[in-house]
Coordinates of C-alpha atoms in Angstrom, one line a residue:
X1 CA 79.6 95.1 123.5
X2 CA 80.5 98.4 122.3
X3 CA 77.8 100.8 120.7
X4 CA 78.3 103.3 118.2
X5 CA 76.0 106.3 117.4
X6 CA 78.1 109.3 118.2
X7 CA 78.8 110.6 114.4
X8 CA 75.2 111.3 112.9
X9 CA 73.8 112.0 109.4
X10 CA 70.4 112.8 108.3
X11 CA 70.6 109.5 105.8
X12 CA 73.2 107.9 104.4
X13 CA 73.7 106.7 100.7
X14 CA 71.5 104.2 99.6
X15 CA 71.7 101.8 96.9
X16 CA 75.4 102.7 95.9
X17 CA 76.9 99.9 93.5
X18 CA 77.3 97.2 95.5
X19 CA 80.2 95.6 96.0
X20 CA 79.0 93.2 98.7
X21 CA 74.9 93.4 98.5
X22 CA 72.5 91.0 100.4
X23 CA 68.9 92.6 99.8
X24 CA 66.2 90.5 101.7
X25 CA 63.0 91.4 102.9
X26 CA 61.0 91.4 105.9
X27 CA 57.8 89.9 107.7
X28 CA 55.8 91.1 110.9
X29 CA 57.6 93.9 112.1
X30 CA 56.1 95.0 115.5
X31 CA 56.9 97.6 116.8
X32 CA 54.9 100.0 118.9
X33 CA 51.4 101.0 116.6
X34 CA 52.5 98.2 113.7
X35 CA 49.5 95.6 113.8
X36 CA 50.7 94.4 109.9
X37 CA 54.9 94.2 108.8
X38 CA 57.2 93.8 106.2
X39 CA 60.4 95.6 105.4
X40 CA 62.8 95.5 102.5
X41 CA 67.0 96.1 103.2
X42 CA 69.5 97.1 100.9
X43 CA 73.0 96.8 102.0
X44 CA 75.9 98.1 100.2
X45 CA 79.5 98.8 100.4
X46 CA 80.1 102.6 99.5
X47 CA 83.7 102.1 99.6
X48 CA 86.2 99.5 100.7
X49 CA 90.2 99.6 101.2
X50 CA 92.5 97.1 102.6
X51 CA 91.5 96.6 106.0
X52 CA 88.0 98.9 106.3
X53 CA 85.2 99.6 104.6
X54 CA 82.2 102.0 104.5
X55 CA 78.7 100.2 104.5
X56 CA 75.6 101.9 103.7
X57 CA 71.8 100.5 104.7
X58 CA 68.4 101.6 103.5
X59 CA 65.4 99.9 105.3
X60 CA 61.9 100.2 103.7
X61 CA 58.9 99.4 105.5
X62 CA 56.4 97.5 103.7
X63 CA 54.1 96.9 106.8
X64 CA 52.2 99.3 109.2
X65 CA 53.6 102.7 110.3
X66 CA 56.8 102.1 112.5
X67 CA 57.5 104.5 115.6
X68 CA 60.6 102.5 116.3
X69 CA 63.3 99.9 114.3
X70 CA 65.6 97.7 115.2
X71 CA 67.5 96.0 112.9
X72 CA 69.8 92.6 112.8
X73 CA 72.4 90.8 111.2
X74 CA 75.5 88.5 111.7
X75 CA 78.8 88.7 109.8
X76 CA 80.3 85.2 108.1
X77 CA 83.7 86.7 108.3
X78 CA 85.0 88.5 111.8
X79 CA 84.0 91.9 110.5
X80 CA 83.6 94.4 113.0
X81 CA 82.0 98.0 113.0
X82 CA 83.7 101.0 114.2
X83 CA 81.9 103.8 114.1
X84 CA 78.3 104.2 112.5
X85 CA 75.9 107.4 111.8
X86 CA 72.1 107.9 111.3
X87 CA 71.8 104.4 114.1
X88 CA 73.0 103.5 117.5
X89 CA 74.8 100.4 116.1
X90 CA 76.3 98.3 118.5
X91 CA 78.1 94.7 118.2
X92 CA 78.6 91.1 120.3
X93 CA 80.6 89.0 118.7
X94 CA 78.8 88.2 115.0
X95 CA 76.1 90.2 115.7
X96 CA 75.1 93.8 114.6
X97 CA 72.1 94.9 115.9
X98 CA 71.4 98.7 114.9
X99 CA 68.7 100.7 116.5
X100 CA 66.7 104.2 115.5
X101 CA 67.9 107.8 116.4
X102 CA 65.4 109.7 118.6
X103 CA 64.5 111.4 115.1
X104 CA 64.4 108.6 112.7
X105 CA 62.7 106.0 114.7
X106 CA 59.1 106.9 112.8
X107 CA 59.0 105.3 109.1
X108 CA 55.6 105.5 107.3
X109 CA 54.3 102.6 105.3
X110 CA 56.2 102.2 101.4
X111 CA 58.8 104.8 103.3
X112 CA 62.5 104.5 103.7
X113 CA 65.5 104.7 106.6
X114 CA 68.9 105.1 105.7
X115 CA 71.9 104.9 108.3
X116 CA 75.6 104.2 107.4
X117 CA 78.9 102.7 109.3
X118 CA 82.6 101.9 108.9
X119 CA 84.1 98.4 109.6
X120 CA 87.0 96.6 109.6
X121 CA 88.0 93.3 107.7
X122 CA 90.4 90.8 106.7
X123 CA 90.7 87.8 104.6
X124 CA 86.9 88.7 103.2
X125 CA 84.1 91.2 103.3
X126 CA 81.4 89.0 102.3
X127 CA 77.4 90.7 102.8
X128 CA 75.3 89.6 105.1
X129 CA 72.4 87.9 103.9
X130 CA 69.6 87.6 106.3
X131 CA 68.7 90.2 108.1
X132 CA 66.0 91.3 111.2
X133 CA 63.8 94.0 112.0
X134 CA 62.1 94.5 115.2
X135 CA 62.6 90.9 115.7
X136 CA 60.8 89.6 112.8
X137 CA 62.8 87.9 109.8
X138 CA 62.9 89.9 106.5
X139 CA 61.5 88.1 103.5
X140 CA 60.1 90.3 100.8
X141 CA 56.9 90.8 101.4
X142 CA 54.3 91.7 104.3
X143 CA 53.3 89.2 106.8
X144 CA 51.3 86.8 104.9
X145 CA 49.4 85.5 108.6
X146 CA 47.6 88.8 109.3
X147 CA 45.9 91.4 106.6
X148 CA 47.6 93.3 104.3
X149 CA 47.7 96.8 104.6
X150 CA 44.8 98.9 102.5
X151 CA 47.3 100.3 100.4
X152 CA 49.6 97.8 98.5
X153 CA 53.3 98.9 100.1
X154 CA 55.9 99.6 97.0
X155 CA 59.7 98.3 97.6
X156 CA 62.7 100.6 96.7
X157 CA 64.9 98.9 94.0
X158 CA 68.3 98.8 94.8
X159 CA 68.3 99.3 90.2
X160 CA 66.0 102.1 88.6
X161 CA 65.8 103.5 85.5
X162 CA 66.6 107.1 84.5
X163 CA 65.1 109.9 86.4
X164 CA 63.6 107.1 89.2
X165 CA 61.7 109.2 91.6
X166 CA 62.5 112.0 90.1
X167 CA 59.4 113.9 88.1
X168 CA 59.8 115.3 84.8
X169 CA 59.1 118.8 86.2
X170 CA 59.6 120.4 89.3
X171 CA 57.3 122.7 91.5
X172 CA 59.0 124.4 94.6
X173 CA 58.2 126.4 97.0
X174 CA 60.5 129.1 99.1
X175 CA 61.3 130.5 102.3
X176 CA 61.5 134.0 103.2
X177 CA 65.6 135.0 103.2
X178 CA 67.0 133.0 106.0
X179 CA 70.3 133.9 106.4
X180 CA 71.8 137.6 105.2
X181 CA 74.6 139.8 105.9
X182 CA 76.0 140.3 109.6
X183 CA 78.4 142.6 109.2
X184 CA 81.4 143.0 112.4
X185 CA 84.3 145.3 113.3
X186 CA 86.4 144.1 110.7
X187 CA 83.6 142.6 107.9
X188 CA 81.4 145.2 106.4
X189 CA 79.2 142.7 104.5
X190 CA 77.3 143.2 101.7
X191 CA 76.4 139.9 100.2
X192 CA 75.8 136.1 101.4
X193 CA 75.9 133.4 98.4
X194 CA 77.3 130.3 97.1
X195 CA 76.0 128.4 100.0
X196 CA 77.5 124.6 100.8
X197 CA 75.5 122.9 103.6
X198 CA 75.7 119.2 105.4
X199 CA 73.4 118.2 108.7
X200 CA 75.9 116.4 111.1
X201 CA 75.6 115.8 114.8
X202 CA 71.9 117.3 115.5
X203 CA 73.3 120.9 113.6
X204 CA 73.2 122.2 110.1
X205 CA 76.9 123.5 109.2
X206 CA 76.7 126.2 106.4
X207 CA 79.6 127.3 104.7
X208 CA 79.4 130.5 102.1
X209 CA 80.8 133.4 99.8
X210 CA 80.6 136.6 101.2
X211 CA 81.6 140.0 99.2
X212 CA 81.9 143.1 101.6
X213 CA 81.1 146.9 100.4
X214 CA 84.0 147.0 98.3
X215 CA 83.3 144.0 96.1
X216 CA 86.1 142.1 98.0
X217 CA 85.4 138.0 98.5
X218 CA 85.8 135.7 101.7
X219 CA 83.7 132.7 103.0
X220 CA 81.9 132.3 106.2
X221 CA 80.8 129.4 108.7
X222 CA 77.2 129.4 110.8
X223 CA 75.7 126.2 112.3
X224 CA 71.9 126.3 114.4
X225 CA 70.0 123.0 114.7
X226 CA 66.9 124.4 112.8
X227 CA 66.5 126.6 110.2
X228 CA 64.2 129.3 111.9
X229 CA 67.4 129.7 113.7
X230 CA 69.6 130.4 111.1
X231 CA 69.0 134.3 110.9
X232 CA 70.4 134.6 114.8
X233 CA 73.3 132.3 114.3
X234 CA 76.8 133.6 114.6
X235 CA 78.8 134.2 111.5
X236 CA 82.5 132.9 111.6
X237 CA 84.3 134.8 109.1
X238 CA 86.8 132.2 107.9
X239 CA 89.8 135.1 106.9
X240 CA 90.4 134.8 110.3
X241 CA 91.7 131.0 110.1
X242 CA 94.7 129.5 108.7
X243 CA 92.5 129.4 105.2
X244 CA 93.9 132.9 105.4
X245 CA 92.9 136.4 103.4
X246 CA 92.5 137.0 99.8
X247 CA 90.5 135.7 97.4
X248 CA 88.0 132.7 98.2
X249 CA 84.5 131.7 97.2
X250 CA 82.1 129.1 96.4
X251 CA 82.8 126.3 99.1
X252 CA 81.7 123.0 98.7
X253 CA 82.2 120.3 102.0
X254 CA 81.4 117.4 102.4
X255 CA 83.0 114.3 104.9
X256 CA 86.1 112.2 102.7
X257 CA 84.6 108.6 104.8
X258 CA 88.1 106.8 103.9
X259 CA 90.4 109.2 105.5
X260 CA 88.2 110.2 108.5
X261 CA 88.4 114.1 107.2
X262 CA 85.8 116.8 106.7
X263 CA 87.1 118.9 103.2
X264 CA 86.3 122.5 102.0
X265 CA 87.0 123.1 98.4
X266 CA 86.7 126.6 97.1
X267 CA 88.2 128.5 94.2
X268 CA 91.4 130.8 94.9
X269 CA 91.0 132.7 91.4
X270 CA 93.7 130.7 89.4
X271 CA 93.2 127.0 91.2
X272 CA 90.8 124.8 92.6
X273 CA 92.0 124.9 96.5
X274 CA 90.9 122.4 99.7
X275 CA 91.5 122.9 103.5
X276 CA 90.4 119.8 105.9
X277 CA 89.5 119.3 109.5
X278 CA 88.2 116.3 111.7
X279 CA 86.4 118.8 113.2
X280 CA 83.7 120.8 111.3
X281 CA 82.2 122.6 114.3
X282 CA 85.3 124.6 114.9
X283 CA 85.7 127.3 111.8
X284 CA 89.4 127.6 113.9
X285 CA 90.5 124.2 112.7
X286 CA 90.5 124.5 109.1
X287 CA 94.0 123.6 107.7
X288 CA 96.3 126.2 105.4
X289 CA 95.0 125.6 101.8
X290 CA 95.8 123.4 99.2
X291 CA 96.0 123.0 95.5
X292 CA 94.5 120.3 93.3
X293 CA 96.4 121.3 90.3
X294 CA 99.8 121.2 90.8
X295 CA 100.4 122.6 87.1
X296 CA 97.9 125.0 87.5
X297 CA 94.5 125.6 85.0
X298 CA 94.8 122.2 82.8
X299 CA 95.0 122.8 79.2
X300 CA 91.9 121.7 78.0
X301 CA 90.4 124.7 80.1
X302 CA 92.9 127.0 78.9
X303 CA 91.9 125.9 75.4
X304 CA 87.9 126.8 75.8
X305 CA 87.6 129.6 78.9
X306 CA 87.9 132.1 76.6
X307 CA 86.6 135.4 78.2
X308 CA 84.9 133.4 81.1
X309 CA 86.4 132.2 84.8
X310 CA 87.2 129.1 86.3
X311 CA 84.7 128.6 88.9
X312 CA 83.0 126.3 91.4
X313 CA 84.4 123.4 92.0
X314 CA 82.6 120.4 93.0
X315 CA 84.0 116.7 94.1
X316 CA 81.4 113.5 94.1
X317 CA 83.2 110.3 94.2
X318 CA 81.9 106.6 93.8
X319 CA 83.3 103.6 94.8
X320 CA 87.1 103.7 93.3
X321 CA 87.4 106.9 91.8
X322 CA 86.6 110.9 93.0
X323 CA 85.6 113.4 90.1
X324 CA 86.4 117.4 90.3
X325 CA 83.8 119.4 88.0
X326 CA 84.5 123.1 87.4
X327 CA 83.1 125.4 85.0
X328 CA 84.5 128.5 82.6
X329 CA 81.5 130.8 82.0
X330 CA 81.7 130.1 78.1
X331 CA 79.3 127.2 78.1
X332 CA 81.6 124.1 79.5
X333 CA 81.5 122.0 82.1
X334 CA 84.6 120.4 82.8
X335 CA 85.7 117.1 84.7
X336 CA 89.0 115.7 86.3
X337 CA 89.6 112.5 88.3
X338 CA 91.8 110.4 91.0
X339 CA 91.4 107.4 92.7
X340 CA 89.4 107.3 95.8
X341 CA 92.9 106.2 97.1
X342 CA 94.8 109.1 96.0
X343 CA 92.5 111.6 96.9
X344 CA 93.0 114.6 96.7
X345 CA 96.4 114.2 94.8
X346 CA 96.5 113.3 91.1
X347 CA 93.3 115.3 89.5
X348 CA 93.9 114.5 85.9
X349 CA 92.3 113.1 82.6
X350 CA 90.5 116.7 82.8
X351 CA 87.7 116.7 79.5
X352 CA 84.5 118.6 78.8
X353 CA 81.6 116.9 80.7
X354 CA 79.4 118.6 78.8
X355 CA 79.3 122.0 76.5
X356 CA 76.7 124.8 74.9
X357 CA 77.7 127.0 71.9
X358 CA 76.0 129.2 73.8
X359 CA 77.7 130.2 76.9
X360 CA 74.8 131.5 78.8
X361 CA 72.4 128.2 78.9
X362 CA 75.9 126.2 80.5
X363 CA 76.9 129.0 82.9
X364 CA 78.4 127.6 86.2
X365 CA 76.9 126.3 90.0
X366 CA 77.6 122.8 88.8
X367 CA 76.1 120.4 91.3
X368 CA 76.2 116.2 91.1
X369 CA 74.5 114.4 93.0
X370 CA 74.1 110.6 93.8
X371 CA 70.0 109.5 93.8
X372 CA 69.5 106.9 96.6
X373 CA 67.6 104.2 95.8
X374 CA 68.6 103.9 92.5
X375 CA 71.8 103.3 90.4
X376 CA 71.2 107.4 88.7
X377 CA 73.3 110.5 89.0
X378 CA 71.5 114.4 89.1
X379 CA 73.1 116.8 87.9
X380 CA 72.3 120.9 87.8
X381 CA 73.5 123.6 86.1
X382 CA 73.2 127.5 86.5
X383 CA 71.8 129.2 83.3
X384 CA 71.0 132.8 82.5
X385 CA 68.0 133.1 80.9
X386 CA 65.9 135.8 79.0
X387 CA 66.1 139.5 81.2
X388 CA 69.6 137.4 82.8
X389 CA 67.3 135.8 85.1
X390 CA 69.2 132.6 86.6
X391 CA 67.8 129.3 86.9
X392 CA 68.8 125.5 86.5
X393 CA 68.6 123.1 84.1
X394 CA 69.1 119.3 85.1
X395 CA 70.2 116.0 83.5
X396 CA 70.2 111.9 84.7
X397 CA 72.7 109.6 83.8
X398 CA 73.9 106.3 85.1
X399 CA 76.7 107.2 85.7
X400 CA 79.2 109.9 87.1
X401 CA 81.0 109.9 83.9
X402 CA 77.6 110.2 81.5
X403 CA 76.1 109.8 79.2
X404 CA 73.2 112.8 80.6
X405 CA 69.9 112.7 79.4
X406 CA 67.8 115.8 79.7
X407 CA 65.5 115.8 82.8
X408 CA 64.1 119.5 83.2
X409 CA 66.8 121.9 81.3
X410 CA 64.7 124.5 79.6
X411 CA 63.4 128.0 81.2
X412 CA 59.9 127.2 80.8
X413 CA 60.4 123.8 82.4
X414 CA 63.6 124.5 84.8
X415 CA 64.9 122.7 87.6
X416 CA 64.0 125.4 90.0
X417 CA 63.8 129.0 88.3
X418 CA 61.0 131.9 88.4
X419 CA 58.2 130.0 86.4
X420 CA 58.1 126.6 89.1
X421 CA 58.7 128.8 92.1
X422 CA 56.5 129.8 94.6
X423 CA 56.5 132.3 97.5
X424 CA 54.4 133.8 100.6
X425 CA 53.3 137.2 99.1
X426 CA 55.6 139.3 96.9
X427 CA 58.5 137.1 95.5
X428 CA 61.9 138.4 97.1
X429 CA 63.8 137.4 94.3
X430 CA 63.2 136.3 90.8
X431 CA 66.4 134.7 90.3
X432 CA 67.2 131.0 91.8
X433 CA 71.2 131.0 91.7
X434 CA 74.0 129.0 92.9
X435 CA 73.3 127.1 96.0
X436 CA 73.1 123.1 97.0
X437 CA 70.6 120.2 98.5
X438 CA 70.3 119.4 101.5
X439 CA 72.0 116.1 101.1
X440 CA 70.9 112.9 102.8
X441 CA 74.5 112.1 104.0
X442 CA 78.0 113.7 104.6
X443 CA 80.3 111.9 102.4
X444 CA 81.9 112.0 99.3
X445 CA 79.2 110.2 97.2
X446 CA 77.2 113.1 97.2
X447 CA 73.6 111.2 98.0
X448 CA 70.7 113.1 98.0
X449 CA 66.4 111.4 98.6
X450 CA 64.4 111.8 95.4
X451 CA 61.4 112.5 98.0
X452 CA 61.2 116.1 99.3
X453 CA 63.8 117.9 97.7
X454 CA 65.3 120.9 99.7
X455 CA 67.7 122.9 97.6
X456 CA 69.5 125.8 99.6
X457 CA 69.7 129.3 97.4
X458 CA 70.5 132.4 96.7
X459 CA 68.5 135.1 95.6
X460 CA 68.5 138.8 95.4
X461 CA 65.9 141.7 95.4
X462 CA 64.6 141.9 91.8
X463 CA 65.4 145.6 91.5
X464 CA 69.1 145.3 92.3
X465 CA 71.1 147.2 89.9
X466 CA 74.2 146.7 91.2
X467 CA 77.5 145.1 89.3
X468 CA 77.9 141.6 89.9
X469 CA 80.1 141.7 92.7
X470 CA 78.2 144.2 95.0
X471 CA 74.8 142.7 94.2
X472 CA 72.7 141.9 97.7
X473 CA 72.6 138.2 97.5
X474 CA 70.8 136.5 100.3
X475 CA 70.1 132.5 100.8
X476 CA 66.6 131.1 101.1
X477 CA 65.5 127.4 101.3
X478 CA 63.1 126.1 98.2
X479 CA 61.2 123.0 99.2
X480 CA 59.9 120.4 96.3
X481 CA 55.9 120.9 96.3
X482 CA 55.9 118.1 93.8
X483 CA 58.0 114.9 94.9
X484 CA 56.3 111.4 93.5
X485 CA 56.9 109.5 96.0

C-alpha cells in the first residue's frame, strides 16, 4: 500500500472540464456527529499527457455536519496515483481510498472538500464511477431511511451559469497592514506591493515588489503559517539569488502540475521573464531568468502601448493550452498562448483581450481566475478612478478566451475599491491596488472558491504625496463580508 499526502493545498480545482467525469452521489455518511448523510463527487481530469494525469475531486456533503471523510473508489484500468495534495490518498491494487487532512476533515452541511492528485496510465484513463464516503455508497441524495436534515442540502453543479456563486456586488472587509517594509544592511526599503501568494505545505509563501529609498525595484519572499504572523516573518530579498539584480516586479507563482515545477513570472522592463524551482520554501533555489518572448514586445503591443508600460504578467492555463495576459497602461489587456505541452516556450497568437478608449478604467493588475464549481472564469482589472483612487472592476466568461460579461466594473459598484470596503477605525488606505486571491490550489488553472473571498492587497496612507515609485505601499488582506453561499 503506499500513501500519499506529503504535497498539500488548501483546495484543489474543482469542476475543471472534464475530460474523464463520473459525478455520483452519496447516502448515510457517518462519520463522527453525522446522524443524517449524503454527499455529491465531482471528479475531473485537470490535465492529462501520455502516460500521467492530474485529477481533481470536490466532495459536497448533503447530509449532517462531517468532522471526518473518507472517500473510495476503484480504477477499471490499472491507473495508479503518485502523489496527491489536500488528502492522505493511499492505494491497494484498484482501490483508492483518500482520507481528510487534520484541517479539512470538518465539512458543514450543503458545504464542499476539494483535494487533487497525479496518476499514471496506459492504454486508457477511463473515470471512476461509483464512489464511497465514510463507507456509505454515493447516490445523489440524502439517506432516504432516516430524516432529512431541517434544511434542504443544495448540490454543487459540476455546470453553472455566469457569475455562479458569485454576487452581483461585493462587500469586503480589511485587515490592518500585515506585512510592510523590513529594511537590512544592504535593502533600505521603502515600499511592499504587487503581492503573489499560494498556501502549500501548512505555510503561506508570499512573493512581492519592493522599491527601496531611491525608487529602485526588486522582489522579496516571506512564508509564516498564519497571517497574524506575517509582520514577524523574515524577508528574503530575492537580488540575492540567481534571479539576479536589476529591474523586477510584479511576481506571479503558482505550481506548473505537468512538469513537477513551481514558476515565478515577473516583468524585467522590456519582457515577460520566469524563474522555476521544485522547491518554493528555499528563495536560494530560484533558477537564472528566462524570457517568454523570444522576439521581444509582440507587435500588436507595440502597435497600442503608446505612452504606457508593459506590465504584470499573469499565466492561467486549462486543460491543453496556458494563456499569458499583460497589460500597457493605455486601456488594453493583452493575451498570448502555448500549449500546456509547450509551456513555457511558444507564447504567440498575442491579441487584445479586452480594451477601453479610456486608458484609466483598463489600467493594469490583471488577474484570471478559474471559479470551482462551475464551468466560469473571473477576471479583475486595476482602474483609476475619480481623485486616481484605484479599485477593480470584474468580468465572467465561460471561457479563458471570452466572451466577458460585466460582473461589478464600475466605481460605485467595484470589485473591491473605497465605496464596498470596510475597516477597524480610520481607513489606512483609500486605494485597493494590485494584489491576488488567496487561491484554493497551487497550479496553473488558477482556481479560486466563490465562498469567502480573500483578496491579498496593497494600500497606501491616503495622504501620500509621493511619485509613484517612492509611494509607501503596504499589503493588507480584504475578506468578502458578502459571499452567497
Amino acid at each position: 500500500m503506499r500513501s500519499f499526502g506529503t504535497r498539500i493545498r488548501r483546495t484543489a480545482l474543482a469542476g475543471m472540464l472534464a475530460l474523464a467525469a463520473g459525478a455520483t452521489v452519496g447516502s448515510a455518511a457517518t462519520s463522527a456527529g453525522a446522524a443524517v448523510g449524503g454527499c455529491s463527487v465531482s471528479y475531473a481530469l485537470t490535465t492529462q499527457w501520455s502516460t500521467g494525469f492530474t485529477a481533481s475531486v470536490t466532495i459536497t456533503n448533503l447530509g449532517d455536519p462531517l468532522t471526518a471523510w473518507e472517500l473510495g473508489w476503484s480504477y477499471a484500468a490499472g491507473q495508479q496515483v503518485t502523489s496527491g495534495w489536500n488528502a492522505t490518498i493511499s492505494q491497494s491494487g484498484a482501490q483508492v481510498t483518500a482520507r481528510n487532512q487534520t484541517w479539512n476533515g470538518g465539512v458543514a452541511t450543503g458545504a464542499t472538500v476539494n483535494f487533487g492528485f497525479n496518476g499514471s496510465w496506459s492504454g486508457s484513463n477511463p473515470a471512476p464511477t461509483t464512489f464511497t464516503l465514510n463507507d456509505a455508497l454515493c447516490t445523489g441524495s440524502v439517506d432516504p431511511t432516516t430524516s432529512p436534515p431541517t434544511t434542504a442540502p443544495t448540490t454543487t453543479p459540476t455546470t453553472a451559469p455566469p457569475g455562479a456563486g458569485l454576487p452581483r456586488s461585493f462587500t469586503w472587509h480589511s485587515s490592518a497592514v500585515l506585512i510592510g517594509p523590513k529594511s537590512d544592511a544592504t535593502h533600505n526599503i521603502r515600499a511592499v506591493k504587487d503581492p503573489s501568494v499560494v498556501y502549500h505545505n501548512g505555510r503561506w509563501h508570499v512573493f512581492a515588489t519592493t522599491t527601496n529609498q531611491s525608487g529602485s525595484y526588486s522582489m522579496v519572499y516571506l512564508s509564516f503559517t498564519d497571517w497574524s504572523q506575517a509582520a514577524a516573518a523574515q524577508h528574503h530579498y530575492l537580488d540575492t539569488t540567481a534571479i539576479g539584480t536589476g529591474y523586477k516586479a510584479a511576481p506571479h507563482v503558482f505550481y506548473f502540475a505537468p512538469q513537477g515545477r513551481w514558476y515565478l513570472v515577473f516583468q524585467t522592463g522590456d519582457n515577460a521573464a520566469f524563474s522555476t524551482t521544485t522547491d518554493i520554501s528555499n528563495p536560494q533555489s530560484w533558477s537564472a531568468p528566462q524570457r517568454f518572448y523570444a522576439g521581444g514586445m509582440p507587435q500588436i503591443v507595440r502597435d497600442n502601448i503608446g505612452s504606457g508600460y508593459w506590465v504584470d504578467f499573469w499565466v492561467i492555463c486549462d486543460s491543453s493550452k496556458c494563456f499569458l495576459f499583460s497589460s500597457d497602461d493605455n486601456g488594453h489587456l493583452y493575451r498570448s498562448e502555448t500549449t500546456v505541452a509547450s509551456f513555457p516556450n511558444g507564447m504567440t497568437n498575442t491579441v487584445i483581450a479586452m480594451q477601453d478608449a479610456a486608458r484609466y478604467p483598463l489600467w493594469e493588475a490583471a488577474n484570471v481566475y478559474k471559479v470551482s464549481g462551475s464551468t466560469e472564469f473571473l477576471l479583475i482589472v486595476e482602474a483609476i478612478g475619480t481623485g486616481g483612487t484605484r479599485y477593480f472592476r470584474s468580468w465572467t466568461a465561460p471561457a479563458i478566451t471570452g466572451p466577458w460579461t460585466a460582473l461589478a466594473d464600475t466605481q460605485a459598484n467595484p470589485f473591491a475599491g473605497a465605496t464596498n470596503v470596510t475597516f477597524d477605525g480610520t481607513a489606512w488606505s483609500r486605494d485597493i491596488s494590485h494584489g491576488e486571491m488567496l487561491r484554493s490550489g497551487t497550479d496553473q488553472t488558477m482556481a479560486v472558491s466563490p465562498c469567502d473571498i480573500r483578496y491579498l492587497y496593497q494600500g497606501k496612507d491616503p495622504s501620500a504625496t509621493d511619485s509613484y515609485s517612492l509611494l509607501p505601499w503596504r499589503l493588507g488582506l480584504l475578506t468578502q463580508s458578502n459571499s452567497t453561499c
